[in-house]
Short mmCIF file of C-alpha atoms in Angstrom, two decimals:
data_model
loop_
_atom_site.label_atom_id
_atom_site.label_comp_id
_atom_site.label_asym_id
_atom_site.label_seq_id
_atom_site.Cartn_x
_atom_site.Cartn_y
_atom_site.Cartn_z
CA MET A 1328 78.00 113.97 135.03
CA SER A 1329 75.15 111.84 133.03
CA LEU A 1330 78.03 109.13 132.98
CA ILE A 1331 78.36 109.79 136.95
CA SER A 1332 74.79 109.29 137.79
CA ARG A 1333 73.78 106.45 135.05
CA PHE A 1334 77.02 104.42 136.97
CA ALA A 1335 75.63 104.92 140.19
CA LEU A 1336 71.96 104.44 139.77
CA ALA A 1337 73.10 100.87 137.98
CA GLY A 1338 74.65 99.98 141.78
CA LEU A 1339 71.44 100.44 143.68
CA LEU A 1340 69.29 97.79 145.57
CA ALA A 1341 66.05 97.12 145.76
CA LEU A 1342 63.87 97.48 147.94
CA ALA A 1343 63.47 94.64 150.42
CA PRO A 1344 61.08 93.99 153.76
CA ALA A 1345 62.18 95.35 157.59
CA LEU A 1346 65.16 93.01 159.13
CA PRO A 1347 64.98 89.44 160.78
CA ILE A 1348 65.96 89.11 163.97
CA SER A 1349 68.96 87.25 164.55
CA ALA A 1350 68.52 83.34 165.60
CA GLN A 1351 70.91 82.19 167.86
CA GLU A 1352 71.81 85.31 170.65
CA GLY A 1353 75.83 84.82 172.07
CA SER A 1354 76.91 83.82 168.06
CA LEU A 1355 78.08 86.65 165.53
CA THR A 1356 78.23 85.62 162.05
CA ILE A 1357 79.82 87.77 159.60
CA SER A 1358 79.70 87.82 155.44
CA THR A 1359 82.88 88.32 154.17
CA GLY A 1360 84.25 88.45 150.38
CA PHE A 1361 87.64 86.28 151.52
CA GLY A 1362 88.24 82.88 152.95
CA PRO A 1363 90.19 80.99 154.22
CA ASN A 1364 91.96 78.03 152.19
CA ALA A 1365 92.96 75.66 153.86
CA GLU A 1366 91.06 73.42 156.30
CA VAL A 1367 93.50 74.10 158.73
CA PRO A 1368 94.26 78.04 157.56
CA ASP A 1369 97.92 78.23 158.92
CA PRO A 1370 98.23 81.85 160.66
CA ARG A 1371 101.82 82.30 159.78
CA ALA A 1372 101.25 81.29 155.93
CA GLY A 1373 99.91 84.52 152.61
CA TYR A 1374 97.66 86.29 154.40
CA ASN A 1375 95.81 83.83 156.25
CA GLY A 1376 96.86 85.70 159.88
CA TRP A 1377 94.01 88.17 159.27
CA MET A 1378 91.46 86.11 159.15
CA SER A 1379 92.97 85.08 162.24
CA ASN A 1380 93.48 88.33 163.81
CA GLN A 1381 90.55 89.91 163.03
CA THR A 1382 88.87 86.63 164.75
CA GLY A 1383 91.16 87.54 167.63
CA VAL A 1384 91.99 83.33 166.88
CA THR A 1385 95.58 84.57 166.94
CA GLU A 1386 98.03 87.63 168.32
CA THR A 1387 101.19 89.12 167.33
CA LEU A 1388 104.02 91.34 169.64
CA MET A 1389 102.86 93.72 168.85
CA GLY A 1390 99.54 95.58 167.93
CA ILE A 1391 98.10 99.01 166.27
CA ASP A 1392 95.64 100.34 167.77
CA TYR A 1393 92.62 101.98 166.24
CA ASP A 1394 94.88 105.96 166.34
CA LEU A 1395 97.41 103.58 163.54
CA ASN A 1396 99.68 104.01 167.30
CA LEU A 1397 102.30 100.77 167.48
CA TYR A 1398 101.50 99.62 171.16
CA PRO A 1399 103.20 96.43 172.59
CA ARG A 1400 100.55 93.96 172.25
CA LEU A 1401 101.40 89.85 174.05
CA ALA A 1402 105.24 92.17 174.06
CA ALA A 1403 105.24 94.17 177.17
CA GLY A 1404 107.85 96.23 176.27
CA ILE A 1405 110.68 96.79 173.13
CA GLU A 1406 113.85 98.48 173.06
CA GLN A 1407 116.24 99.16 170.07
CA ALA A 1408 120.46 97.40 171.79
CA SER A 1409 122.17 97.75 168.78
CA PRO A 1410 121.53 99.01 165.38
CA THR A 1411 120.33 95.43 164.20
CA SER A 1412 119.39 94.15 167.15
CA TRP A 1413 116.70 94.85 168.86
CA ARG A 1414 115.37 92.89 172.35
CA VAL A 1415 111.15 92.21 173.16
CA THR A 1416 110.13 91.85 176.58
CA LEU A 1417 106.94 89.54 176.85
CA ARG A 1418 103.86 90.45 179.13
CA ASP A 1419 104.30 87.57 181.98
CA GLY A 1420 101.05 84.53 182.31
CA VAL A 1421 100.31 84.73 178.82
CA THR A 1422 98.60 81.24 177.67
CA PHE A 1423 97.96 79.29 174.52
CA HIS A 1424 95.35 77.92 174.55
CA ASP A 1425 96.33 75.02 175.93
CA GLY A 1426 97.11 76.29 178.38
CA ALA A 1427 100.98 76.27 178.28
CA PRO A 1428 102.74 78.87 178.63
CA VAL A 1429 104.09 81.50 176.46
CA THR A 1430 108.03 82.05 176.52
CA ALA A 1431 110.54 83.32 174.55
CA GLN A 1432 111.72 79.64 172.13
CA ALA A 1433 108.14 79.48 171.67
CA VAL A 1434 108.52 83.29 170.34
CA ILE A 1435 111.27 81.92 168.61
CA ASP A 1436 109.98 78.67 167.03
CA ALA A 1437 106.92 79.80 165.89
CA ILE A 1438 108.52 83.24 164.02
CA SER A 1439 111.07 80.30 162.77
CA ALA A 1440 108.39 78.52 160.72
CA ILE A 1441 107.92 81.62 158.11
CA SER A 1442 111.95 81.03 156.83
CA GLN A 1443 111.71 77.85 156.31
CA GLU A 1444 111.10 76.63 152.60
CA GLY A 1445 108.47 73.70 153.54
CA HIS A 1446 106.98 74.21 156.45
CA ALA A 1447 103.03 75.64 156.48
CA GLY A 1448 104.29 78.15 157.72
CA HIS A 1449 106.47 79.70 155.61
CA ASN A 1450 105.81 82.85 154.05
CA LYS A 1451 108.78 84.32 151.84
CA ARG A 1452 107.11 88.03 152.01
CA VAL A 1453 107.40 88.41 155.46
CA ALA A 1454 110.93 86.69 155.72
CA LYS A 1455 111.69 89.17 153.50
CA LEU A 1456 109.79 91.88 155.92
CA LEU A 1457 111.74 90.26 158.90
CA ASP A 1458 115.26 90.70 157.42
CA LEU A 1459 116.91 87.98 160.31
CA ALA A 1460 120.20 87.35 161.28
CA GLY A 1461 118.77 85.07 163.93
CA MET A 1462 116.20 85.22 167.30
CA SER A 1463 117.80 83.75 170.59
CA ALA A 1464 116.45 83.87 174.45
CA ASP A 1465 117.25 85.84 176.91
CA GLY A 1466 115.58 83.73 179.26
CA ASP A 1467 112.12 82.88 179.38
CA SER A 1468 110.63 85.62 179.28
CA VAL A 1469 113.12 88.21 176.65
CA VAL A 1470 113.87 87.76 172.44
CA VAL A 1471 116.17 88.71 171.42
CA PHE A 1472 115.79 89.64 167.80
CA GLU A 1473 118.73 89.93 165.69
CA THR A 1474 118.44 91.64 161.57
CA ASN A 1475 120.78 90.99 158.53
CA SER A 1476 120.76 95.37 158.24
CA PRO A 1477 119.63 98.49 160.34
CA ASN A 1478 115.47 98.68 159.89
CA ALA A 1479 113.65 100.95 161.10
CA ALA A 1480 110.51 99.32 160.50
CA PHE A 1481 111.70 96.48 162.61
CA PRO A 1482 108.98 96.98 165.80
CA TRP A 1483 106.53 97.79 163.15
CA THR A 1484 106.63 94.70 161.20
CA LEU A 1485 106.53 92.52 164.71
CA SER A 1486 102.40 94.22 164.15
CA GLU A 1487 102.29 92.38 160.64
CA PRO A 1488 98.91 89.08 161.51
CA ALA A 1489 101.50 87.01 159.64
CA ILE A 1490 103.69 86.96 162.82
CA ALA A 1491 101.58 85.34 164.55
CA ILE A 1492 102.65 83.38 167.91
CA ILE A 1493 100.86 80.32 167.82
CA GLY A 1494 102.37 76.77 170.44
CA ALA A 1495 102.36 73.10 169.56
CA ALA A 1496 99.33 72.07 168.02
CA SER A 1497 97.09 68.72 167.88
CA ASP A 1498 93.41 67.34 167.57
CA ASP A 1499 92.04 70.55 170.19
CA TYR A 1500 93.71 73.82 169.05
CA PRO A 1501 95.28 72.37 165.53
CA ILE A 1502 96.21 76.55 165.48
CA ASN A 1503 97.19 76.69 169.00
CA ALA A 1504 96.90 80.37 170.10
CA THR A 1505 96.25 82.90 172.48
CA GLY A 1506 93.84 85.59 171.74
CA PRO A 1507 89.97 85.50 173.28
CA PHE A 1508 88.76 82.96 170.36
CA VAL A 1509 89.80 79.21 170.02
CA PHE A 1510 90.14 78.23 166.23
CA ARG A 1511 88.00 75.22 165.63
CA GLU A 1512 87.28 75.19 162.12
CA ALA A 1513 87.47 75.87 158.57
CA ILE A 1514 85.79 74.97 154.91
CA PRO A 1515 87.90 76.10 152.19
CA GLU A 1516 86.27 78.94 150.69
CA GLN A 1517 83.38 78.65 152.64
CA LEU A 1518 83.98 79.08 156.85
CA TYR A 1519 85.85 80.43 159.53
CA ARG A 1520 84.73 79.17 163.38
CA ALA A 1521 86.04 80.27 166.52
CA GLU A 1522 85.25 79.67 169.63
CA ALA A 1523 84.50 82.02 173.10
CA ASN A 1524 88.88 81.15 174.11
CA ALA A 1525 86.92 81.53 178.56
CA ASP A 1526 90.91 82.17 180.80
CA TYR A 1527 91.36 84.39 178.28
CA ARG A 1528 94.07 87.13 180.25
CA LEU A 1529 92.39 89.81 180.09
CA GLY A 1530 88.03 88.96 180.31
CA THR A 1531 86.18 86.35 178.73
CA PRO A 1532 84.42 86.97 175.83
CA GLY A 1533 81.28 88.23 175.32
CA LEU A 1534 80.68 86.39 172.72
CA GLU A 1535 80.61 82.68 172.07
CA GLU A 1536 81.11 82.07 169.11
CA VAL A 1537 82.24 84.25 166.29
CA ARG A 1538 81.68 82.76 162.29
CA VAL A 1539 82.99 83.76 159.50
CA VAL A 1540 81.23 83.21 155.60
CA VAL A 1541 81.93 83.70 152.18
CA ALA A 1542 79.54 85.98 150.21
CA GLY A 1543 80.46 85.18 145.76
CA ASP A 1544 80.55 89.42 145.97
CA PRO A 1545 78.49 92.31 147.74
CA ALA A 1546 75.68 91.97 146.47
CA SER A 1547 75.48 88.39 147.63
CA ALA A 1548 76.50 89.59 151.27
CA ALA A 1549 73.67 92.72 151.43
CA LEU A 1550 70.71 89.59 150.31
CA ALA A 1551 71.88 87.27 153.20
CA PHE A 1552 71.93 90.38 155.42
CA GLU A 1553 68.39 90.88 154.42
CA ALA A 1554 67.43 87.33 154.47
CA GLY A 1555 68.94 86.84 157.96
CA GLU A 1556 71.45 83.78 157.15
CA VAL A 1557 73.97 87.04 158.51
CA ASP A 1558 74.57 88.94 160.98
CA MET A 1559 77.15 91.45 160.32
CA VAL A 1560 78.19 92.34 156.69
CA ILE A 1561 82.35 93.44 155.72
CA ASN A 1562 82.21 96.48 153.13
CA TYR A 1563 78.21 96.46 152.04
CA PRO A 1564 77.59 97.22 148.95
CA GLU A 1565 78.26 101.80 149.75
CA THR A 1566 75.35 102.43 147.13
CA ASP A 1567 72.62 100.65 149.04
CA PHE A 1568 74.78 102.21 153.07
CA ASP A 1569 71.73 104.67 153.55
CA ARG A 1570 68.79 102.49 152.36
CA ILE A 1571 69.37 99.89 154.43
CA LYS A 1572 70.32 101.89 158.02
CA GLU A 1573 66.49 103.14 157.87
CA THR A 1574 65.46 99.33 157.99
CA GLY A 1575 67.08 99.55 161.67
CA ALA A 1576 70.13 97.80 160.83
CA LEU A 1577 73.48 99.66 162.61
CA GLY A 1578 75.86 101.30 160.04
CA PHE A 1579 79.57 101.16 160.22
CA SER A 1580 81.89 103.66 158.14
CA ALA A 1581 84.88 105.29 159.14
CA PRO A 1582 88.46 106.38 157.56
CA THR A 1583 90.58 103.33 156.52
CA ALA A 1584 94.13 103.60 154.48
CA ARG A 1585 92.65 100.61 151.67
CA LEU A 1586 94.18 102.39 148.35
CA TYR A 1587 92.12 101.37 145.22
CA PHE A 1588 94.42 101.26 142.54
CA TYR A 1589 95.78 100.79 139.47
CA THR A 1590 99.08 98.11 139.42
CA VAL A 1591 100.19 98.69 135.54
CA ASN A 1592 102.38 97.22 132.80
CA ALA A 1593 105.17 98.57 132.40
CA ALA A 1594 106.84 95.68 131.33
CA SER A 1595 105.35 95.50 128.06
CA GLY A 1596 101.92 96.73 126.26
CA PRO A 1597 100.90 100.68 126.27
CA MET A 1598 101.22 101.43 129.72
CA ALA A 1599 105.29 99.96 129.55
CA ASN A 1600 105.71 103.97 127.95
CA PRO A 1601 105.77 106.47 131.12
CA LEU A 1602 104.35 108.88 128.96
CA VAL A 1603 100.88 106.38 128.20
CA ARG A 1604 100.35 105.87 132.02
CA GLN A 1605 100.64 109.74 132.40
CA ALA A 1606 97.30 109.28 130.60
CA ALA A 1607 95.68 107.64 132.05
CA SER A 1608 96.29 109.00 134.59
CA VAL A 1609 95.03 112.27 133.77
CA ALA A 1610 92.35 111.02 132.16
CA ILE A 1611 90.53 109.93 135.28
CA ASP A 1612 87.62 111.55 136.56
CA ARG A 1613 89.00 110.47 140.13
CA GLN A 1614 85.95 112.65 142.18
CA GLY A 1615 83.61 111.95 140.05
CA ILE A 1616 84.19 107.80 140.55
CA VAL A 1617 84.24 108.77 144.46
CA ASP A 1618 80.65 110.43 144.09
CA ALA A 1619 79.15 107.54 141.77
CA VAL A 1620 80.59 104.17 143.43
CA LEU A 1621 80.80 104.99 147.24
CA SER A 1622 77.36 107.39 146.79
CA GLY A 1623 78.71 110.03 149.79
CA VAL A 1624 79.49 107.17 152.27
CA GLY A 1625 83.15 108.28 152.01
CA GLY A 1626 85.61 108.43 149.32
CA VAL A 1627 88.20 111.11 148.87
CA PRO A 1628 90.37 111.07 145.78
CA ALA A 1629 94.27 110.41 145.84
CA GLY A 1630 96.96 111.77 143.97
CA THR A 1631 99.37 108.99 146.72
CA LEU A 1632 98.98 106.56 148.16
CA PHE A 1633 98.93 106.84 152.20
CA PRO A 1634 95.31 109.96 152.87
CA ALA A 1635 96.19 112.72 152.04
CA GLY A 1636 97.20 114.90 155.11
CA LYS A 1637 98.00 111.59 156.97
CA GLY A 1638 101.01 110.29 158.03
CA TRP A 1639 103.07 109.70 155.66
CA ALA A 1640 100.82 111.15 153.06
CA ALA A 1641 103.04 113.19 150.52
CA ASP A 1642 101.50 116.86 149.05
CA ILE A 1643 100.51 115.48 145.57
CA PRO A 1644 97.32 116.81 144.03
CA ALA A 1645 95.14 114.38 141.65
CA PRO A 1646 94.35 115.63 138.83
CA TYR A 1647 91.74 115.35 136.69
CA ASP A 1648 92.82 117.12 132.15
CA MET A 1649 92.05 115.57 128.85
CA ALA A 1650 93.63 118.20 127.52
CA LYS A 1651 96.91 117.20 129.15
CA ALA A 1652 96.21 113.37 129.51
CA GLU A 1653 95.72 114.10 124.87
CA ALA A 1654 99.21 116.36 124.79
CA LEU A 1655 101.42 113.06 126.49
CA LEU A 1656 99.82 110.68 123.82
CA SER A 1657 100.97 112.92 121.29
CA GLU A 1658 104.33 112.74 123.59
CA ALA A 1659 103.92 109.81 123.55
CA GLY A 1660 104.57 109.63 119.46
CA ALA A 1661 100.78 108.60 119.86
CA VAL A 1662 98.90 109.23 116.46
CA LYS A 1663 94.91 110.73 116.56
CA GLU A 1664 93.43 109.34 113.44
CA GLY A 1665 89.43 109.76 113.55
CA GLY A 1666 88.54 109.91 117.31
CA GLN A 1667 90.74 107.17 118.04
CA TRP A 1668 94.50 107.12 118.75
CA MET A 1669 97.12 105.34 117.59
CA LEU A 1670 100.64 104.00 118.12
CA ASP A 1671 103.32 102.82 116.45
CA GLY A 1672 101.18 102.26 113.79
CA GLU A 1673 98.24 100.12 115.36
CA PRO A 1674 94.54 101.59 117.51
CA LEU A 1675 95.78 102.38 121.18
CA GLU A 1676 93.87 99.66 123.61
CA ILE A 1677 94.26 99.30 126.88
CA ASP A 1678 92.78 95.78 129.07
CA ILE A 1679 92.00 96.39 132.23
CA VAL A 1680 90.96 93.76 134.76
CA THR A 1681 89.79 93.50 138.05
CA TYR A 1682 87.61 90.99 140.51
CA SER A 1683 83.79 90.94 142.35
CA SER A 1684 84.60 90.45 145.89
CA ARG A 1685 84.65 94.30 146.92
CA ALA A 1686 81.96 96.50 145.05
CA ALA A 1687 83.94 98.94 144.23
CA LEU A 1688 85.54 97.91 142.09
CA PRO A 1689 83.69 96.47 138.53
CA PRO A 1690 81.78 99.82 138.48
CA THR A 1691 85.37 101.93 139.62
CA ALA A 1692 86.79 100.33 136.18
CA GLU A 1693 84.50 100.50 133.65
CA LEU A 1694 84.51 104.86 134.13
CA THR A 1695 88.22 104.06 134.49
CA GLN A 1696 87.05 102.43 130.79
CA ALA A 1697 84.82 105.26 130.14
CA PHE A 1698 87.12 108.25 130.54
CA LEU A 1699 89.38 106.65 128.31
CA GLN A 1700 87.72 106.38 126.40
CA ALA A 1701 86.57 109.80 125.44
CA ILE A 1702 89.86 111.27 125.18
CA GLY A 1703 89.52 108.04 122.43
CA VAL A 1704 92.11 105.59 123.75
CA LYS A 1705 90.00 101.92 123.54
CA ALA A 1706 89.35 100.40 126.76
CA ASN A 1707 88.27 96.75 128.06
CA VAL A 1708 87.07 95.72 131.18
CA ARG A 1709 86.95 91.70 132.55
CA VAL A 1710 86.22 91.11 136.19
CA GLY A 1711 87.49 88.29 137.23
CA GLU A 1712 89.10 86.57 139.80
CA TYR A 1713 91.62 88.20 142.35
CA SER A 1714 94.35 85.73 140.89
CA ALA A 1715 94.11 85.45 137.38
CA SER A 1716 93.72 89.36 137.34
CA ASN A 1717 97.14 89.50 139.01
CA ASP A 1718 98.76 86.89 136.26
CA ALA A 1719 96.86 88.72 133.80
CA ILE A 1720 100.05 91.62 134.51
CA ALA A 1721 101.94 89.67 135.85
CA ASN A 1722 102.15 87.39 131.61
CA GLY A 1723 101.27 90.40 130.10
CA ASP A 1724 98.25 89.77 129.52
CA ALA A 1725 96.42 92.92 130.53
CA ASP A 1726 97.44 96.35 131.12
CA MET A 1727 96.21 97.85 134.53
CA PHE A 1728 94.64 96.00 137.84
CA LEU A 1729 92.21 97.98 139.40
CA GLN A 1730 93.04 95.93 143.09
CA ALA A 1731 92.31 97.81 146.70
CA TRP A 1732 94.92 97.10 149.48
CA VAL A 1733 96.10 98.58 152.54
CA MET A 1734 98.45 100.69 152.95
CA THR A 1735 100.08 100.55 155.59
CA PRO A 1736 98.72 97.20 156.78
CA GLN A 1737 101.83 97.36 159.70
CA GLY A 1738 100.96 100.92 160.05
CA ASP A 1739 104.93 101.57 158.88
CA PRO A 1740 104.71 102.73 154.73
CA GLY A 1741 107.98 101.10 153.93
CA ALA A 1742 106.11 97.51 154.03
CA VAL A 1743 103.87 98.27 150.68
CA LEU A 1744 106.14 100.75 148.28
CA GLU A 1745 108.85 97.78 148.56
CA THR A 1746 106.00 95.00 148.32
CA LEU A 1747 104.31 96.65 145.26
CA LEU A 1748 107.16 98.44 144.00
CA LYS A 1749 111.08 97.62 144.62
CA SER A 1750 112.69 95.98 141.86
CA ASP A 1751 112.74 92.28 143.12
CA GLY A 1752 108.98 92.64 144.96
CA GLY A 1753 107.00 90.64 145.92
CA SER A 1754 103.68 91.56 144.47
CA ASN A 1755 105.77 94.05 141.66
CA ALA A 1756 103.08 91.98 139.37
CA GLY A 1757 103.65 94.85 136.70
CA ARG A 1758 107.10 94.40 136.92
CA PHE A 1759 107.86 98.06 137.69
CA ALA A 1760 111.50 98.74 138.56
CA ASN A 1761 113.24 102.48 139.46
CA SER A 1762 116.49 102.30 141.07
CA ASP A 1763 116.19 105.50 142.85
CA LEU A 1764 113.47 104.18 143.81
CA ASP A 1765 114.95 100.61 144.94
CA LYS A 1766 117.75 102.77 146.83
CA LEU A 1767 115.06 105.81 148.95
CA LEU A 1768 113.39 102.23 149.76
CA ALA A 1769 115.95 101.35 151.37
CA ASP A 1770 117.48 103.64 152.08
CA GLY A 1771 114.11 104.23 154.36
CA ARG A 1772 114.59 100.95 156.05
CA LEU A 1773 118.01 102.43 157.20
CA THR A 1774 116.80 105.40 158.95
CA PHE A 1775 116.09 105.83 162.27
CA GLU A 1776 115.22 109.48 162.60
CA GLN A 1777 111.24 110.50 162.00
CA ASP A 1778 112.16 113.43 160.35
CA LYS A 1779 114.56 111.87 157.56
CA ARG A 1780 112.10 108.94 157.11
CA LYS A 1781 109.95 111.89 155.97
CA ALA A 1782 111.60 113.28 153.75
CA ILE A 1783 112.27 110.12 152.46
CA TYR A 1784 109.35 108.90 151.56
CA ASP A 1785 108.43 112.16 150.79
CA GLN A 1786 110.85 111.44 147.64
CA ALA A 1787 110.00 107.44 146.73
CA GLN A 1788 106.26 109.78 146.62
CA GLU A 1789 107.35 111.71 144.03
CA ILE A 1790 109.31 109.66 141.63
CA ILE A 1791 106.02 106.60 142.35
CA ALA A 1792 104.08 109.95 140.81
CA ALA A 1793 105.73 111.17 137.91
CA GLU A 1794 106.67 107.49 136.34
CA ALA A 1795 102.94 106.47 137.12
CA ALA A 1796 104.67 103.39 138.37
CA LEU A 1797 101.45 102.66 139.98
CA ILE A 1798 97.95 104.49 139.86
CA PRO A 1799 95.89 105.30 142.91
CA VAL A 1800 92.24 106.88 142.40
CA PHE A 1801 90.49 106.81 145.76
CA HIS A 1802 90.76 106.15 149.38
CA VAL A 1803 87.82 104.80 150.79
CA SER A 1804 86.53 104.48 154.51
CA GLN A 1805 85.18 100.70 155.05
CA VAL A 1806 81.65 100.44 155.46
CA ASN A 1807 79.94 96.92 157.68
CA VAL A 1808 76.64 96.93 158.20
CA ALA A 1809 75.48 94.12 161.21
CA ARG A 1810 72.18 93.85 163.22
CA PRO A 1811 70.94 95.74 166.41
CA GLY A 1812 72.31 93.90 169.20
CA LEU A 1813 75.77 94.50 168.77
CA THR A 1814 78.41 96.69 171.01
CA GLY A 1815 81.83 96.75 171.19
CA TYR A 1816 82.99 97.10 167.00
CA ALA A 1817 84.15 100.04 165.12
CA VAL A 1818 86.38 100.15 161.95
CA HIS A 1819 89.88 99.96 162.42
CA PRO A 1820 91.72 101.85 160.10
CA THR A 1821 93.57 98.74 158.86
CA GLU A 1822 91.77 96.97 158.32
CA THR A 1823 92.70 93.97 160.33
CA TYR A 1824 91.01 93.46 163.41
CA TRP A 1825 87.38 93.08 163.12
CA VAL A 1826 86.77 91.73 167.82
CA THR A 1827 88.45 91.74 170.81
CA HIS A 1828 86.93 90.11 174.34
CA GLU A 1829 84.92 92.96 174.51
CA THR A 1830 82.46 92.99 171.39
CA LYS A 1831 79.20 91.92 172.05
CA PHE A 1832 75.69 90.56 170.16
CA THR A 1833 72.68 90.47 171.60
CA LYS A 1834 68.70 90.39 170.43
#
């Protein structure tokens, strides 16, 4: 355990003086690791909708509550008219920020852009989730969605932040949405700013302004917080959480569906062999990583993609067995010479890549490196930007890519599994392919009975574990801090909601 202790101590920040008072009452400045990618980031493109949803600018037809239940948001209700037809009734009296009414045709216009190549709101990932054959208006208040095939996840899909309902843009309202806050400006990779919507249907927001500023890494965000430059930090360094609360800061920590996991290069290199992937998986001491990296703040070793004992999770353990890891390497044809495993006459070497915007990622990668080297597998770690790490896996220049995703952002298991592991998945950078898994994921969309769907996704998780299609490490509790005076805030399990009209911040 000396290895574990060393990494735990290395993560501690130096003690600092008590927190200064926020400079602007009614304005909340939030520091996070990710920022806008354009001066007017269309919420429907890429993952832009996460920030516009988090800051209360945009809203979706359906929402996910704090217990991961689906609820109607801009919709008043949804009903299935046939296996491929859904009727969504809109709430009465909802308007866009410019005062125009939210009608069925306006909803159709907003969502149509997602599938239009060349449009600023085009999103190939979300278009696949929707799989729409068409949309039509039944009067002003009902939208009829027709899907290409039966899709049991469709109601959940409508909670995806990228399916933001926005109206016609103008100079005054470049993102003309419906939420409690109005988009005002963005500076790429630096700032996202929104102001209160005084006409919001549920009441005047408790904040005058929400500002999101981008920190290069969690440690920089922590320093900015203690210097009084920001009022709140999303994903505060876990190792400093207890100490910062002693200075008077508010601490927020609650379990989420965010999984820290390795995408593996299943197409080339040593990890193309499932036995080597399995060996790497069982060589990782997940509990040791949780104890060291999360400093007791919260995290659970993960044997599968979803949090154990909750919702869609199959009962799959997270073993740590160095002897089994070596036996699997032998079975894969590797030979140990002088304490080093050789494969096909060459030293077995695994390249690990990750990024630094989440404090727990680099030390988790470094501990994994140490666990692999403890059984005689040379491992290297490179920490860079997310896109560079993803490209390294996709191009065959790395073997394991450590990342952190919310596994049920829409509350349903199918979307993320399809994106990460289906043969044609939009984020299947490791190029894993398994026809049985593809069929199960397709069946999950075609099955409407809950018990049968659960059985299908259990089988899918068993294949993923047996093939080590990806390597889960732990599910984490999100750790955020804020200055005294913040009320009406709680950690959301999907992490896609930060402020509501009820959120307040006063001195």
